[in-house]
Coordinates of C-alpha atoms and ligand atoms in Angstrom, one line a residue:
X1 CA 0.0 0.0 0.0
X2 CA 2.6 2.1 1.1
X3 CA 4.7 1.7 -2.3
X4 CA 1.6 2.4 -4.6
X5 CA 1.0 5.8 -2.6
X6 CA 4.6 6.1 -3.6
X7 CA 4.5 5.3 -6.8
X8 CA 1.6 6.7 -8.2
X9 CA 2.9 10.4 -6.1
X10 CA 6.5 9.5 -8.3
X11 CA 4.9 9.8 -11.9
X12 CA 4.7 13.7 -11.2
X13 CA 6.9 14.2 -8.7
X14 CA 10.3 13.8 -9.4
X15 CA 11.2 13.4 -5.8
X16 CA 9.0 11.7 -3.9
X17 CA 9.7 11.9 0.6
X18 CA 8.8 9.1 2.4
X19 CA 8.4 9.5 6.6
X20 CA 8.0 6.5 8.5
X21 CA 7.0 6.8 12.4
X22 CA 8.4 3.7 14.2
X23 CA 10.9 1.7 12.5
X24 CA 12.2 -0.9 14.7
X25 CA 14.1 -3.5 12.4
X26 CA 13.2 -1.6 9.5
X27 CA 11.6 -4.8 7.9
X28 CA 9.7 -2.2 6.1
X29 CA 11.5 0.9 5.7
X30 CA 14.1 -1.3 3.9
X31 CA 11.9 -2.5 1.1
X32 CA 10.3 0.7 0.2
X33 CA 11.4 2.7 -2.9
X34 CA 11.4 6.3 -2.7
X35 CA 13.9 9.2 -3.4
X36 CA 14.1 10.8 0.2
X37 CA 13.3 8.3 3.4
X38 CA 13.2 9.6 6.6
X39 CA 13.4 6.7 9.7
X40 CA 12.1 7.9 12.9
X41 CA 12.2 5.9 15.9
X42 CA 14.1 6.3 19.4
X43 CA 15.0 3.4 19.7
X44 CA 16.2 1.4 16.5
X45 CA 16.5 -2.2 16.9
X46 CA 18.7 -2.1 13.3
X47 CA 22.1 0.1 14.8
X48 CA 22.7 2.8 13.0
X49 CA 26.0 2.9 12.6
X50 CA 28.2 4.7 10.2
X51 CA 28.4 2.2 7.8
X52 CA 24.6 1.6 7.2
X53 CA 24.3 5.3 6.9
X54 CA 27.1 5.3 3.7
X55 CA 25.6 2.5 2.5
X56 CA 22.3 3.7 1.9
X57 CA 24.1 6.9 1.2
X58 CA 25.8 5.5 -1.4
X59 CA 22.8 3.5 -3.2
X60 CA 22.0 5.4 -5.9
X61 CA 19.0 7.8 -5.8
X62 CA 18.5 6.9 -2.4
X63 CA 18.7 9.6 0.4
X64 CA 18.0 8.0 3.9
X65 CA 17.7 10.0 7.0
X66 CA 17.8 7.9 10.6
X67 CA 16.6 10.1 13.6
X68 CA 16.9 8.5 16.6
X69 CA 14.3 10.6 18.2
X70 CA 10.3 10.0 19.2
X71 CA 7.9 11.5 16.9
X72 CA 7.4 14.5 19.3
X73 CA 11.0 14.9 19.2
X74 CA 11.4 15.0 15.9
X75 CA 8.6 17.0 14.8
X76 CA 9.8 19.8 17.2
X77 CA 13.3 20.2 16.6
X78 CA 13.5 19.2 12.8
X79 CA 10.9 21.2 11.7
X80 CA 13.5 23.3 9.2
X81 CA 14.8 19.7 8.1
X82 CA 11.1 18.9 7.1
X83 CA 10.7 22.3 5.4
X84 CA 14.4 22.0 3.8
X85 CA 13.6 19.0 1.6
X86 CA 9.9 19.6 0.5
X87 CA 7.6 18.2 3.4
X88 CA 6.1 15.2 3.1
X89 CA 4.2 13.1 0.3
X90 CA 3.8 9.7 2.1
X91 CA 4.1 9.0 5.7
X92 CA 3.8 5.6 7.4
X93 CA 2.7 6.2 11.2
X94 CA 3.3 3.0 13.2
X95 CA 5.1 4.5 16.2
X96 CA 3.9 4.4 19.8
X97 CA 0.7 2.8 20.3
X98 CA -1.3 4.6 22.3
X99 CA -4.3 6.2 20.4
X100 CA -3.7 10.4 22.1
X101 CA -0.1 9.7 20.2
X102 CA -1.5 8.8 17.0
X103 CA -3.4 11.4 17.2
X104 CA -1.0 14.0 17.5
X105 CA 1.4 12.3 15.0
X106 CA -1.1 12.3 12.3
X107 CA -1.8 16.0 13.4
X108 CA 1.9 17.0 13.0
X109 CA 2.4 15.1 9.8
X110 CA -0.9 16.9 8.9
X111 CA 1.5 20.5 9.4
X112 CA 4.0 19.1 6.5
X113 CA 1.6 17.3 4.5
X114 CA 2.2 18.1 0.7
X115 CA -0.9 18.5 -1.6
X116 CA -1.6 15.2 -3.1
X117 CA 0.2 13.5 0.2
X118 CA -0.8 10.5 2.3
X119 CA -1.0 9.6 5.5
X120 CA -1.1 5.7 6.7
X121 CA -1.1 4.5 9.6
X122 CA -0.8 0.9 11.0
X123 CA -3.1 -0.9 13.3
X124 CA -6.5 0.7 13.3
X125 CA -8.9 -2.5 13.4
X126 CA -7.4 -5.0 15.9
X127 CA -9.5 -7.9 15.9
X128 CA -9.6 -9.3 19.3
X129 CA -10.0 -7.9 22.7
X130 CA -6.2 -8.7 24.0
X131 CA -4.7 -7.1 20.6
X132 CA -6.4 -3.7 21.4
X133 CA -5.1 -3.6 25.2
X134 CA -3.1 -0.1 26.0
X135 CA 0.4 -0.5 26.6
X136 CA 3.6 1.0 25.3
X137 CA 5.2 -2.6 23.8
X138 CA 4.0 -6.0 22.8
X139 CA 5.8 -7.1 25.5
X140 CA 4.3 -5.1 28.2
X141 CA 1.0 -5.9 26.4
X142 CA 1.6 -9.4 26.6
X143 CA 2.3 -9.3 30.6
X144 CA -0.8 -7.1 30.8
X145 CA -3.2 -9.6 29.0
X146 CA -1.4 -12.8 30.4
X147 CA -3.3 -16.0 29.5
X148 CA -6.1 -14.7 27.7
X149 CA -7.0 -17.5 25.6
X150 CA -7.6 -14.6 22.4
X151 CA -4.0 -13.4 22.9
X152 CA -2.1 -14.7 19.7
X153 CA 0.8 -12.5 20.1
X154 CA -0.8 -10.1 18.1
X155 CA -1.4 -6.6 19.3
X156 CA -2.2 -3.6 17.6
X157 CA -3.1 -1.0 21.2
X158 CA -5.9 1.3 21.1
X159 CA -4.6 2.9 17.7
X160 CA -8.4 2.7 16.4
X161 CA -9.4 5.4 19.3
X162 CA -7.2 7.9 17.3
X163 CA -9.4 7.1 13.9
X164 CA -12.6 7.6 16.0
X165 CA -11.2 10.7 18.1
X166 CA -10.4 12.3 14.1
X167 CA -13.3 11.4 11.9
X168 CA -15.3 12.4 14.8
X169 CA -13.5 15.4 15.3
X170 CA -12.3 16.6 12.2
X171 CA -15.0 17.4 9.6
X172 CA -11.8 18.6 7.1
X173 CA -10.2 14.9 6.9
X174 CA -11.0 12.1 4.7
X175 CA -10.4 9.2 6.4
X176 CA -10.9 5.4 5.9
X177 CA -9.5 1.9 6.8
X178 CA -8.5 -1.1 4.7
X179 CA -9.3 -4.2 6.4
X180 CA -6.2 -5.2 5.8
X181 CA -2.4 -5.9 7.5
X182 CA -4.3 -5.0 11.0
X183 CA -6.0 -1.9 9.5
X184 CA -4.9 0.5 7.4
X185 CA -5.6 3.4 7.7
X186 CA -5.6 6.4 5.2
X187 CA -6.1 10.4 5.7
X188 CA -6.0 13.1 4.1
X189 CA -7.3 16.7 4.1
X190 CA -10.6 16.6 2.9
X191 CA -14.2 15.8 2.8
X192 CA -15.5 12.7 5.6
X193 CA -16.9 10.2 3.9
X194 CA -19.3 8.6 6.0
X195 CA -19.1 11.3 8.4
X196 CA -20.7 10.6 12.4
X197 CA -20.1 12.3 15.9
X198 CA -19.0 10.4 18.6
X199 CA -20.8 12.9 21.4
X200 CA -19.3 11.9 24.7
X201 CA -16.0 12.9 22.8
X202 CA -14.5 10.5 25.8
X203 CA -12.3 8.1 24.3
X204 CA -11.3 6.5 27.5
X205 CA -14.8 5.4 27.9
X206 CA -15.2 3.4 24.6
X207 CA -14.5 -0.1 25.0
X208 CA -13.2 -2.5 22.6
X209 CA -16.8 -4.0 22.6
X210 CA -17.9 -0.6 21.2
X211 CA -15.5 -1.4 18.6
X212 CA -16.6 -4.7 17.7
X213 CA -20.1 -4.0 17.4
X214 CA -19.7 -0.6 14.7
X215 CA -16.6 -1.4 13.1
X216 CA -17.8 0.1 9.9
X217 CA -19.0 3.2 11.2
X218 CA -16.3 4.2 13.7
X219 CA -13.4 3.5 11.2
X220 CA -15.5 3.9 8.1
X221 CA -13.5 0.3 7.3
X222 CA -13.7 -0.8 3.5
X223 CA -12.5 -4.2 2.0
X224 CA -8.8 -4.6 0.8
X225 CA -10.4 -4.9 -2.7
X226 CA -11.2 -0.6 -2.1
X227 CA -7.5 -0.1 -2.1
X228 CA -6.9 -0.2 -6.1
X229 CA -10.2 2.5 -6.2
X230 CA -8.1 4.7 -3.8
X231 CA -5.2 4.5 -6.1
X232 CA -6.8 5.5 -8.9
X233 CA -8.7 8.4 -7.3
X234 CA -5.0 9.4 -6.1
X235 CA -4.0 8.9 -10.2
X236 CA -6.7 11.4 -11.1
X237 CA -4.9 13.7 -8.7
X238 CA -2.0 14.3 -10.1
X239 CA -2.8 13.7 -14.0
Ligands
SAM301 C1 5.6 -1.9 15.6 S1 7.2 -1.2 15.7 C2 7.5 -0.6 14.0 C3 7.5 -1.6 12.9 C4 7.9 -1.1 11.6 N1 7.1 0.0 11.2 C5 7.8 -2.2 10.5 O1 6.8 -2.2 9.8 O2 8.7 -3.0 10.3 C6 7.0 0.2 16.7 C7 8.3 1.0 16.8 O3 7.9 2.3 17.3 C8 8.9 2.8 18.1 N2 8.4 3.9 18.9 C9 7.9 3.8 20.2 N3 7.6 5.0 20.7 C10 7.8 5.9 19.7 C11 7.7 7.3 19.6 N4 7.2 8.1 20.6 N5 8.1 7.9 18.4 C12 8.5 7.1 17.4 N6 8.7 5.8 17.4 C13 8.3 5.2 18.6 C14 9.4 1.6 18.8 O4 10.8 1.9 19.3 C15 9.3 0.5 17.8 O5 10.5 0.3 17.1

């Protein structure tokens, strides 16, 4: 998903910047394609070292920028950096998982967004009670949940609390997500689809039973199958 954002952005964009929120290994970072990658994550599991910097230095057309910083971090200090090389076009948010920092991540990205970008973030529809607990690691999470027999070693937090908070909040995003990978979701600046008010506005009271019984509504979820009608809506774009 991430890599057709990509590529469709690259047939008019020369250079296309790709942000991604939470790298860890970098099991995904590595594979995508993009002019300009930016890594964010305080704590890297991949060390990066001299070397891996000149050698991603050194691929050609590839410009990659590790910040060992969290998302707040980063967004507050590197602001210039952000501005210097052309904002972003896609960003890939799959940082902390606890929905008030999605929230604010997507927000900042939302400051640097190009017109045309995307934002996606990981996790939104977590399909069992255990893979939706609140907790700053899998592992904590797992300790938290102990022998539930629906734990699979899956977890995903409350990151579906931020894509309730937002389409409930923010009547100037479009934002959906594809069943898909643990819920994908997508946002950009304009109009809801689907648009409905969560009135408490209290997140901490929704429970993951809420979630279960109006999946479609609260995430305005769509089948993977939707993803290729995105893409071409996002061709249209920039034709
Ligand atoms: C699920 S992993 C990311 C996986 C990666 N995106 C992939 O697909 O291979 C979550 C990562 O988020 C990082 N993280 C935790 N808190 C963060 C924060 N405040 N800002 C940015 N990254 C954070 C963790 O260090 C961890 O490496």
């Amino acid at each position: 998903m991430i890599q057709a954002c990509i590529d469709v952005i690259k047939k008019k964009k020369k250079k296309v910047n790709y942000f991604e929120i939470g790298v860890q290994t970098g099991f995904c970072f590595f594979k995508i394609k993009a002019e300009r990658k930016v890594a964010i994550d305080p704590n890297f599991i991949i060390k990066i070292t001299k070397k891996v910097k000149a050698y991603y230095r050194n691929l050609s057309n590839f410009n990659n920028r590790f910040f060992e910083l969290t998302s707040d971090d980063f967004f507050e200090q590197k602001s210039d950096y952000i501005k210097k090389i052309g904002g972003i076009d896609v960003i890939f948010i799959d940082g902390l998982h606890l929905y008030e920092q999605v929230v604010k991540d997507i927000e900042n990205s939302l400051k640097y967004l190009n017109k045309g970008g995307v934002i996606l973030v990981h996790d939104c529809n977590p399909l069992s009670e255990p893979a939706a607990v609140r907790a700053y690691t899998s592992e904590e999470a797992a300790v938290l949940v102990g022998s539930h027999p629906q734990w699979i070693n899956q977890w995903n937090g409350d990151v579906w609390k931020a894509i309730v908070k937002l389409r409930s909040e923010r009547k100037d995003l479009n934002i959906t997500v594809i069943n898909s990978d643990h819920g994908v979701g997508i946002i950009r600046p304009g109009v809801p689809e689907k648009a409905f008010s969560f009135e408490e506005g209290d997140m901490d009271k929704l429970t993951y039973a809420d979630l279960d019984n109006n999946r479609e509504t609260y995430l305005n979820l769509k089948s993977p199958e939707t993803f290729a009608s995105f893409v071409k809506e996002l061709e249209k774009e920039f034709k």
